[in-house]
Amino acid sequence: MSRLFTGHATHCWQFAPNLPEARGHYAFILPEEDQHPALIDALCRHYANLWRAPLALLEARPVFVSNLRVWENIILPTWYHAGAPLGELDGRMQAMLAGLQYDEAALQRALAQLPAQLDTPHRRLAALLRALLQHPQAILLDEAWLAWLAQSRARGSLLSQLYDRYTALEYVFVLCNHEAPEGYTPISCRWVSEESA
Amino acid sequence: MKRWYRHYLPAFGALSRAPVRRVLAKQVYFTANEAAWLMFLIGFALGAIVVTQLHGQYGQSRDAALRLLGSLTFGELAPLLTVLIVMARSASAIAIELASMRVNGEVRELERMGIPIHGYLVLPRVLGMMISAVLLTACMALGSMLGGMLVISGWDASYQVLALERIVRFGELALCVAKAASFGLAGGILACHAGLRVQLNATEIPRAASRAVMRGLFALFVLDLCWVVFK
């Protein structure tokens, strides 16, 4: 059993059997859905400190900075941390999309819009592009993403093409309410007082 | 003091990052560039009104009226009025923007991506407000002097322009810049504070705007009083 301290005075996160230490696919199981954001915060901080690299996030409702264009949102974390020139980041994204089957004009239109103008499929796609552009060591998915990926694979859309091509990651974490999906090692999470831990 | 060293001082390092400089440039553009003509015209009207009053109502000579206008404009009116307008226009905008970002989870998302809030959101806005306050004060002061000269001397104003150093002294100029910078800095800090301290509730957004403007105005007059007392 391992614990994760978040700076809270009396409580910490407890993981059973342990926080992942080896490469693989893991499912964090936390029945209280209202605690998911706090767990995501704690995991992001923990892995950022541990690996000195961000944990890429794919949430059910992806959040973007509303006063930046979609393209600026996609490159923001990489631009901030790596400091690469904008042209190079654009080239990286084009290289990532090269050879995939998709409507290029529709994607270009979506990239030039503000996040509030995006439809749901493009919102998910932008979240995935933002995550992949960071070349993450690990990715944390919401459970809903597994269902969307399955639907996307059935349709052959860009979302699943991108995910399947680029997410051969060392660590894949899924955040679930109850049961771990097939192929994922379950890790139960609890927000406990330090005394009971 | 410890908090200052831990949170705010490292934030200045963020200026070496291109996305932060871009936010700073946007802040200066929206706060200063879009209001420059407005400030110039307000300053022009103000200068004209002040010299007309001094010359016509109080019987000051043209030279004395212009010297008084220079002293009043650079020492008091330009920084105070400019930041008053900037506070009403931009402090509320900053507070609303940051409060919306917090309520919509954008601040949390930035933190998860490892982008520090003080470095990426607060620092460029505070610096932007400070730089804009100085630039807009210069616009208003320039407009005011020009307005005063044109009204008092008509088409002979070119003589007054060439003799500007008699009207404005270096000390007054430095005081004007320092006052504008301190007012802008205080306004920026209070606007960011009001925006980022909201509860996660949409009804908090207009309250944040109102809080930013009211606290900013209060700080503006308290700071001005401090300048008057301690300069």
PDB file of N, CA, C and O in Angstrom, chain B residues 56-108:
ATOM      1  N   GLY B  56      -7.865  83.017 -18.071  1.00  0.00           N
ATOM      2  CA  GLY B  56      -9.080  83.836 -18.142  1.00  0.00           C
ATOM      3  C   GLY B  56      -9.653  84.154 -16.773  1.00  0.00           C
ATOM      4  O   GLY B  56      -9.996  85.301 -16.489  1.00  0.00           O
ATOM      5  N   GLN B  57      -9.771  83.158 -15.920  1.00  0.00           N
ATOM      6  CA  GLN B  57     -10.460  83.357 -14.643  1.00  0.00           C
ATOM      7  C   GLN B  57      -9.535  83.899 -13.551  1.00  0.00           C
ATOM      8  O   GLN B  57      -9.936  84.693 -12.736  1.00  0.00           O
ATOM      9  N   TYR B  58      -8.294  83.371 -13.526  1.00  0.00           N
ATOM     10  CA  TYR B  58      -7.404  83.739 -12.414  1.00  0.00           C
ATOM     11  C   TYR B  58      -6.323  84.745 -12.817  1.00  0.00           C
ATOM     12  O   TYR B  58      -5.426  85.049 -12.035  1.00  0.00           O
ATOM     13  N   GLY B  59      -6.368  85.225 -14.041  1.00  0.00           N
ATOM     14  CA  GLY B  59      -5.501  86.311 -14.477  1.00  0.00           C
ATOM     15  C   GLY B  59      -4.022  85.991 -14.570  1.00  0.00           C
ATOM     16  O   GLY B  59      -3.175  86.892 -14.483  1.00  0.00           O
ATOM     17  N   GLN B  60      -3.682  84.708 -14.736  1.00  0.00           N
ATOM     18  CA  GLN B  60      -2.269  84.340 -14.888  1.00  0.00           C
ATOM     19  C   GLN B  60      -1.789  84.723 -16.298  1.00  0.00           C
ATOM     20  O   GLN B  60      -2.572  84.692 -17.255  1.00  0.00           O
ATOM     21  N   SER B  61      -0.496  85.064 -16.406  1.00  0.00           N
ATOM     22  CA  SER B  61       0.046  85.342 -17.740  1.00  0.00           C
ATOM     23  C   SER B  61       0.103  84.035 -18.518  1.00  0.00           C
ATOM     24  O   SER B  61      -0.021  82.949 -17.940  1.00  0.00           O
ATOM     25  N   ARG B  62       0.317  84.158 -19.830  1.00  0.00           N
ATOM     26  CA  ARG B  62       0.356  82.940 -20.661  1.00  0.00           C
ATOM     27  C   ARG B  62       1.468  82.003 -20.200  1.00  0.00           C
ATOM     28  O   ARG B  62       1.265  80.797 -20.074  1.00  0.00           O
ATOM     29  N   ASP B  63       2.650  82.576 -19.982  1.00  0.00           N
ATOM     30  CA  ASP B  63       3.797  81.748 -19.563  1.00  0.00           C
ATOM     31  C   ASP B  63       3.537  81.088 -18.219  1.00  0.00           C
ATOM     32  O   ASP B  63       3.804  79.896 -18.030  1.00  0.00           O
ATOM     33  N   ALA B  64       3.000  81.876 -17.287  1.00  0.00           N
ATOM     34  CA  ALA B  64       2.728  81.333 -15.946  1.00  0.00           C
ATOM     35  C   ALA B  64       1.663  80.244 -16.036  1.00  0.00           C
ATOM     36  O   ALA B  64       1.759  79.202 -15.363  1.00  0.00           O
ATOM     37  N   ALA B  65       0.637  80.475 -16.849  1.00  0.00           N
ATOM     38  CA  ALA B  65      -0.436  79.482 -16.999  1.00  0.00           C
ATOM     39  C   ALA B  65       0.125  78.176 -17.550  1.00  0.00           C
ATOM     40  O   ALA B  65      -0.223  77.084 -17.085  1.00  0.00           O
ATOM     41  N   LEU B  66       1.031  78.273 -18.532  1.00  0.00           N
ATOM     42  CA  LEU B  66       1.612  77.059 -19.118  1.00  0.00           C
ATOM     43  C   LEU B  66       2.529  76.351 -18.125  1.00  0.00           C
ATOM     44  O   LEU B  66       2.555  75.123 -18.049  1.00  0.00           O
ATOM     45  N   ARG B  67       3.287  77.166 -17.357  1.00  0.00           N
ATOM     46  CA  ARG B  67       4.166  76.535 -16.343  1.00  0.00           C
ATOM     47  C   ARG B  67       3.335  75.794 -15.291  1.00  0.00           C
ATOM     48  O   ARG B  67       3.662  74.686 -14.898  1.00  0.00           O
ATOM     49  N   LEU B  68       2.235  76.440 -14.892  1.00  0.00           N
ATOM     50  CA  LEU B  68       1.353  75.786 -13.914  1.00  0.00           C
ATOM     51  C   LEU B  68       0.727  74.523 -14.503  1.00  0.00           C
ATOM     52  O   LEU B  68       0.614  73.493 -13.821  1.00  0.00           O
ATOM     53  N   LEU B  69       0.336  74.621 -15.766  1.00  0.00           N
ATOM     54  CA  LEU B  69      -0.251  73.450 -16.431  1.00  0.00           C
ATOM     55  C   LEU B  69       0.755  72.297 -16.461  1.00  0.00           C
ATOM     56  O   LEU B  69       0.402  71.153 -16.162  1.00  0.00           O
ATOM     57  N   GLY B  70       2.020  72.612 -16.804  1.00  0.00           N
ATOM     58  CA  GLY B  70       3.065  71.580 -16.845  1.00  0.00           C
ATOM     59  C   GLY B  70       3.229  70.927 -15.485  1.00  0.00           C
ATOM     60  O   GLY B  70       3.264  69.694 -15.366  1.00  0.00           O
ATOM     61  N   SER B  71       3.288  71.762 -14.467  1.00  0.00           N
ATOM     62  CA  SER B  71       3.485  71.250 -13.116  1.00  0.00           C
ATOM     63  C   SER B  71       2.303  70.387 -12.679  1.00  0.00           C
ATOM     64  O   SER B  71       2.469  69.293 -12.134  1.00  0.00           O
ATOM     65  N   LEU B  72       1.092  70.884 -12.949  1.00  0.00           N
ATOM     66  CA  LEU B  72      -0.115  70.132 -12.558  1.00  0.00           C
ATOM     67  C   LEU B  72      -0.245  68.836 -13.347  1.00  0.00           C
ATOM     68  O   LEU B  72      -0.550  67.775 -12.794  1.00  0.00           O
ATOM     69  N   THR B  73       0.011  68.927 -14.656  1.00  0.00           N
ATOM     70  CA  THR B  73      -0.168  67.749 -15.514  1.00  0.00           C
ATOM     71  C   THR B  73       0.808  66.646 -15.138  1.00  0.00           C
ATOM     72  O   THR B  73       0.405  65.514 -14.897  1.00  0.00           O
ATOM     73  N   PHE B  74       2.099  66.978 -15.106  1.00  0.00           N
ATOM     74  CA  PHE B  74       3.094  65.936 -14.860  1.00  0.00           C
ATOM     75  C   PHE B  74       3.116  65.491 -13.407  1.00  0.00           C
ATOM     76  O   PHE B  74       3.352  64.331 -13.105  1.00  0.00           O
ATOM     77  N   GLY B  75       2.859  66.425 -12.491  1.00  0.00           N
ATOM     78  CA  GLY B  75       2.939  66.076 -11.074  1.00  0.00           C
ATOM     79  C   GLY B  75       1.702  65.360 -10.562  1.00  0.00           C
ATOM     80  O   GLY B  75       1.797  64.561  -9.638  1.00  0.00           O
ATOM     81  N   GLU B  76       0.543  65.635 -11.138  1.00  0.00           N
ATOM     82  CA  GLU B  76      -0.669  65.109 -10.517  1.00  0.00           C
ATOM     83  C   GLU B  76      -1.695  64.578 -11.517  1.00  0.00           C
ATOM     84  O   GLU B  76      -2.072  63.408 -11.463  1.00  0.00           O
ATOM     85  N   LEU B  77      -2.141  65.467 -12.424  1.00  0.00           N
ATOM     86  CA  LEU B  77      -3.327  65.131 -13.210  1.00  0.00           C
ATOM     87  C   LEU B  77      -3.133  63.959 -14.168  1.00  0.00           C
ATOM     88  O   LEU B  77      -3.979  63.065 -14.224  1.00  0.00           O
ATOM     89  N   ALA B  78      -2.018  63.966 -14.911  1.00  0.00           N
ATOM     90  CA  ALA B  78      -1.859  62.920 -15.947  1.00  0.00           C
ATOM     91  C   ALA B  78      -1.803  61.510 -15.342  1.00  0.00           C
ATOM     92  O   ALA B  78      -2.592  60.648 -15.752  1.00  0.00           O
ATOM     93  N   PRO B  79      -0.915  61.240 -14.354  1.00  0.00           N
ATOM     94  CA  PRO B  79      -0.915  59.866 -13.826  1.00  0.00           C
ATOM     95  C   PRO B  79      -2.225  59.493 -13.131  1.00  0.00           C
ATOM     96  O   PRO B  79      -2.728  58.388 -13.316  1.00  0.00           O
ATOM     97  N   LEU B  80      -2.797  60.439 -12.396  1.00  0.00           N
ATOM     98  CA  LEU B  80      -4.014  60.120 -11.636  1.00  0.00           C
ATOM     99  C   LEU B  80      -5.198  59.834 -12.564  1.00  0.00           C
ATOM    100  O   LEU B  80      -5.854  58.797 -12.457  1.00  0.00           O
ATOM    101  N   LEU B  81      -5.449  60.746 -13.497  1.00  0.00           N
ATOM    102  CA  LEU B  81      -6.597  60.570 -14.393  1.00  0.00           C
ATOM    103  C   LEU B  81      -6.414  59.369 -15.319  1.00  0.00           C
ATOM    104  O   LEU B  81      -7.350  58.618 -15.574  1.00  0.00           O
ATOM    105  N   THR B  82      -5.177  59.204 -15.805  1.00  0.00           N
ATOM    106  CA  THR B  82      -4.932  58.076 -16.714  1.00  0.00           C
ATOM    107  C   THR B  82      -5.218  56.754 -16.019  1.00  0.00           C
ATOM    108  O   THR B  82      -5.953  55.906 -16.548  1.00  0.00           O
ATOM    109  N   VAL B  83      -4.647  56.589 -14.828  1.00  0.00           N
ATOM    110  CA  VAL B  83      -4.827  55.288 -14.164  1.00  0.00           C
ATOM    111  C   VAL B  83      -6.270  55.130 -13.685  1.00  0.00           C
ATOM    112  O   VAL B  83      -6.781  54.011 -13.624  1.00  0.00           O
ATOM    113  N   LEU B  84      -6.941  56.241 -13.410  1.00  0.00           N
ATOM    114  CA  LEU B  84      -8.370  56.171 -13.075  1.00  0.00           C
ATOM    115  C   LEU B  84      -9.142  55.535 -14.240  1.00  0.00           C
ATOM    116  O   LEU B  84      -9.965  54.636 -14.051  1.00  0.00           O
ATOM    117  N   ILE B  85      -8.840  55.998 -15.450  1.00  0.00           N
ATOM    118  CA  ILE B  85      -9.529  55.457 -16.634  1.00  0.00           C
ATOM    119  C   ILE B  85      -9.080  54.013 -16.898  1.00  0.00           C
ATOM    120  O   ILE B  85      -9.894  53.134 -17.184  1.00  0.00           O
ATOM    121  N   VAL B  86      -7.759  53.765 -16.772  1.00  0.00           N
ATOM    122  CA  VAL B  86      -7.240  52.401 -16.994  1.00  0.00           C
ATOM    123  C   VAL B  86      -7.877  51.435 -15.991  1.00  0.00           C
ATOM    124  O   VAL B  86      -8.241  50.307 -16.337  1.00  0.00           O
ATOM    125  N   MET B  87      -8.037  51.889 -14.762  1.00  0.00           N
ATOM    126  CA  MET B  87      -8.614  51.039 -13.724  1.00  0.00           C
ATOM    127  C   MET B  87     -10.044  50.663 -14.099  1.00  0.00           C
ATOM    128  O   MET B  87     -10.441  49.510 -13.984  1.00  0.00           O
ATOM    129  N   ALA B  88     -10.822  51.660 -14.538  1.00  0.00           N
ATOM    130  CA  ALA B  88     -12.221  51.384 -14.890  1.00  0.00           C
ATOM    131  C   ALA B  88     -12.295  50.487 -16.118  1.00  0.00           C
ATOM    132  O   ALA B  88     -13.175  49.636 -16.228  1.00  0.00           O
ATOM    133  N   ARG B  89     -11.356  50.655 -17.044  1.00  0.00           N
ATOM    134  CA  ARG B  89     -11.431  49.949 -18.317  1.00  0.00           C
ATOM    135  C   ARG B  89     -10.765  48.572 -18.260  1.00  0.00           C
ATOM    136  O   ARG B  89     -11.338  47.584 -18.696  1.00  0.00           O
ATOM    137  N   SER B  90      -9.553  48.507 -17.709  1.00  0.00           N
ATOM    138  CA  SER B  90      -8.768  47.274 -17.835  1.00  0.00           C
ATOM    139  C   SER B  90      -8.722  46.429 -16.569  1.00  0.00           C
ATOM    140  O   SER B  90      -8.622  45.210 -16.659  1.00  0.00           O
ATOM    141  N   ALA B  91      -8.776  47.064 -15.389  1.00  0.00           N
ATOM    142  CA  ALA B  91      -8.717  46.246 -14.159  1.00  0.00           C
ATOM    143  C   ALA B  91      -9.927  45.338 -14.100  1.00  0.00           C
ATOM    144  O   ALA B  91      -9.813  44.155 -13.749  1.00  0.00           O
ATOM    145  N   SER B  92     -11.089  45.872 -14.485  1.00  0.00           N
ATOM    146  CA  SER B  92     -12.299  45.035 -14.467  1.00  0.00           C
ATOM    147  C   SER B  92     -12.171  43.927 -15.508  1.00  0.00           C
ATOM    148  O   SER B  92     -12.563  42.778 -15.258  1.00  0.00           O
ATOM    149  N   ALA B  93     -11.594  44.253 -16.682  1.00  0.00           N
ATOM    150  CA  ALA B  93     -11.442  43.243 -17.742  1.00  0.00           C
ATOM    151  C   ALA B  93     -10.522  42.115 -17.274  1.00  0.00           C
ATOM    152  O   ALA B  93     -10.809  40.926 -17.494  1.00  0.00           O
ATOM    153  N   ILE B  94      -9.420  42.480 -16.623  1.00  0.00           N
ATOM    154  CA  ILE B  94      -8.477  41.464 -16.129  1.00  0.00           C
ATOM    155  C   ILE B  94      -9.159  40.579 -15.079  1.00  0.00           C
ATOM    156  O   ILE B  94      -9.056  39.345 -15.113  1.00  0.00           O
ATOM    157  N   ALA B  95      -9.870  41.221 -14.156  1.00  0.00           N
ATOM    158  CA  ALA B  95     -10.522  40.449 -13.085  1.00  0.00           C
ATOM    159  C   ALA B  95     -11.559  39.495 -13.675  1.00  0.00           C
ATOM    160  O   ALA B  95     -11.630  38.323 -13.272  1.00  0.00           O
ATOM    161  N   ILE B  96     -12.343  39.975 -14.645  1.00  0.00           N
ATOM    162  CA  ILE B  96     -13.377  39.117 -15.260  1.00  0.00           C
ATOM    163  C   ILE B  96     -12.718  37.946 -15.992  1.00  0.00           C
ATOM    164  O   ILE B  96     -13.138  36.792 -15.875  1.00  0.00           O
ATOM    165  N   GLU B  97     -11.651  38.248 -16.727  1.00  0.00           N
ATOM    166  CA  GLU B  97     -10.968  37.201 -17.500  1.00  0.00           C
ATOM    167  C   GLU B  97     -10.416  36.113 -16.572  1.00  0.00           C
ATOM    168  O   GLU B  97     -10.636  34.922 -16.788  1.00  0.00           O
ATOM    169  N   LEU B  98      -9.719  36.542 -15.513  1.00  0.00           N
ATOM    170  CA  LEU B  98      -9.120  35.554 -14.611  1.00  0.00           C
ATOM    171  C   LEU B  98     -10.184  34.803 -13.812  1.00  0.00           C
ATOM    172  O   LEU B  98     -10.060  33.594 -13.588  1.00  0.00           O
ATOM    173  N   ALA B  99     -11.227  35.517 -13.397  1.00  0.00           N
ATOM    174  CA  ALA B  99     -12.293  34.849 -12.635  1.00  0.00           C
ATOM    175  C   ALA B  99     -12.985  33.811 -13.512  1.00  0.00           C
ATOM    176  O   ALA B  99     -13.259  32.690 -13.060  1.00  0.00           O
ATOM    177  N   SER B 100     -13.247  34.153 -14.788  1.00  0.00           N
ATOM    178  CA  SER B 100     -13.879  33.174 -15.697  1.00  0.00           C
ATOM    179  C   SER B 100     -12.962  31.973 -15.890  1.00  0.00           C
ATOM    180  O   SER B 100     -13.431  30.830 -15.917  1.00  0.00           O
ATOM    181  N   MET B 101     -11.670  32.243 -16.028  1.00  0.00           N
ATOM    182  CA  MET B 101     -10.723  31.136 -16.219  1.00  0.00           C
ATOM    183  C   MET B 101     -10.731  30.210 -15.011  1.00  0.00           C
ATOM    184  O   MET B 101     -10.646  28.997 -15.139  1.00  0.00           O
ATOM    185  N   ARG B 102     -10.855  30.799 -13.835  1.00  0.00           N
ATOM    186  CA  ARG B 102     -10.852  29.972 -12.621  1.00  0.00           C
ATOM    187  C   ARG B 102     -12.155  29.170 -12.512  1.00  0.00           C
ATOM    188  O   ARG B 102     -12.131  27.973 -12.259  1.00  0.00           O
ATOM    189  N   VAL B 103     -13.271  29.860 -12.771  1.00  0.00           N
ATOM    190  CA  VAL B 103     -14.575  29.175 -12.662  1.00  0.00           C
ATOM    191  C   VAL B 103     -14.684  28.058 -13.702  1.00  0.00           C
ATOM    192  O   VAL B 103     -15.217  26.989 -13.421  1.00  0.00           O
ATOM    193  N   ASN B 104     -14.155  28.274 -14.899  1.00  0.00           N
ATOM    194  CA  ASN B 104     -14.256  27.255 -15.963  1.00  0.00           C
ATOM    195  C   ASN B 104     -13.187  26.174 -15.878  1.00  0.00           C
ATOM    196  O   ASN B 104     -13.104  25.323 -16.760  1.00  0.00           O
ATOM    197  N   GLY B 105     -12.345  26.221 -14.868  1.00  0.00           N
ATOM    198  CA  GLY B 105     -11.341  25.158 -14.682  1.00  0.00           C
ATOM    199  C   GLY B 105     -10.079  25.349 -15.507  1.00  0.00           C
ATOM    200  O   GLY B 105      -9.223  24.462 -15.551  1.00  0.00           O
ATOM    201  N   GLU B 106      -9.952  26.521 -16.187  1.00  0.00           N
ATOM    202  CA  GLU B 106      -8.764  26.724 -17.040  1.00  0.00           C
ATOM    203  C   GLU B 106      -7.501  26.915 -16.196  1.00  0.00           C
ATOM    204  O   GLU B 106      -6.422  26.474 -16.583  1.00  0.00           O
ATOM    205  N   VAL B 107      -7.658  27.563 -15.038  1.00  0.00           N
ATOM    206  CA  VAL B 107      -6.503  27.780 -14.155  1.00  0.00           C
ATOM    207  C   VAL B 107      -5.990  26.421 -13.663  1.00  0.00           C
ATOM    208  O   VAL B 107      -4.788  26.144 -13.672  1.00  0.00           O
ATOM    209  N   ARG B 108      -6.927  25.561 -13.270  1.00  0.00           N
ATOM    210  CA  ARG B 108      -6.567  24.221 -12.791  1.00  0.00           C
ATOM    211  C   ARG B 108      -5.878  23.428 -13.900  1.00  0.00           C
ATOM    212  O   ARG B 108      -4.895  22.733 -13.671  1.00  0.00           O
TER     213      ARG B 108
END
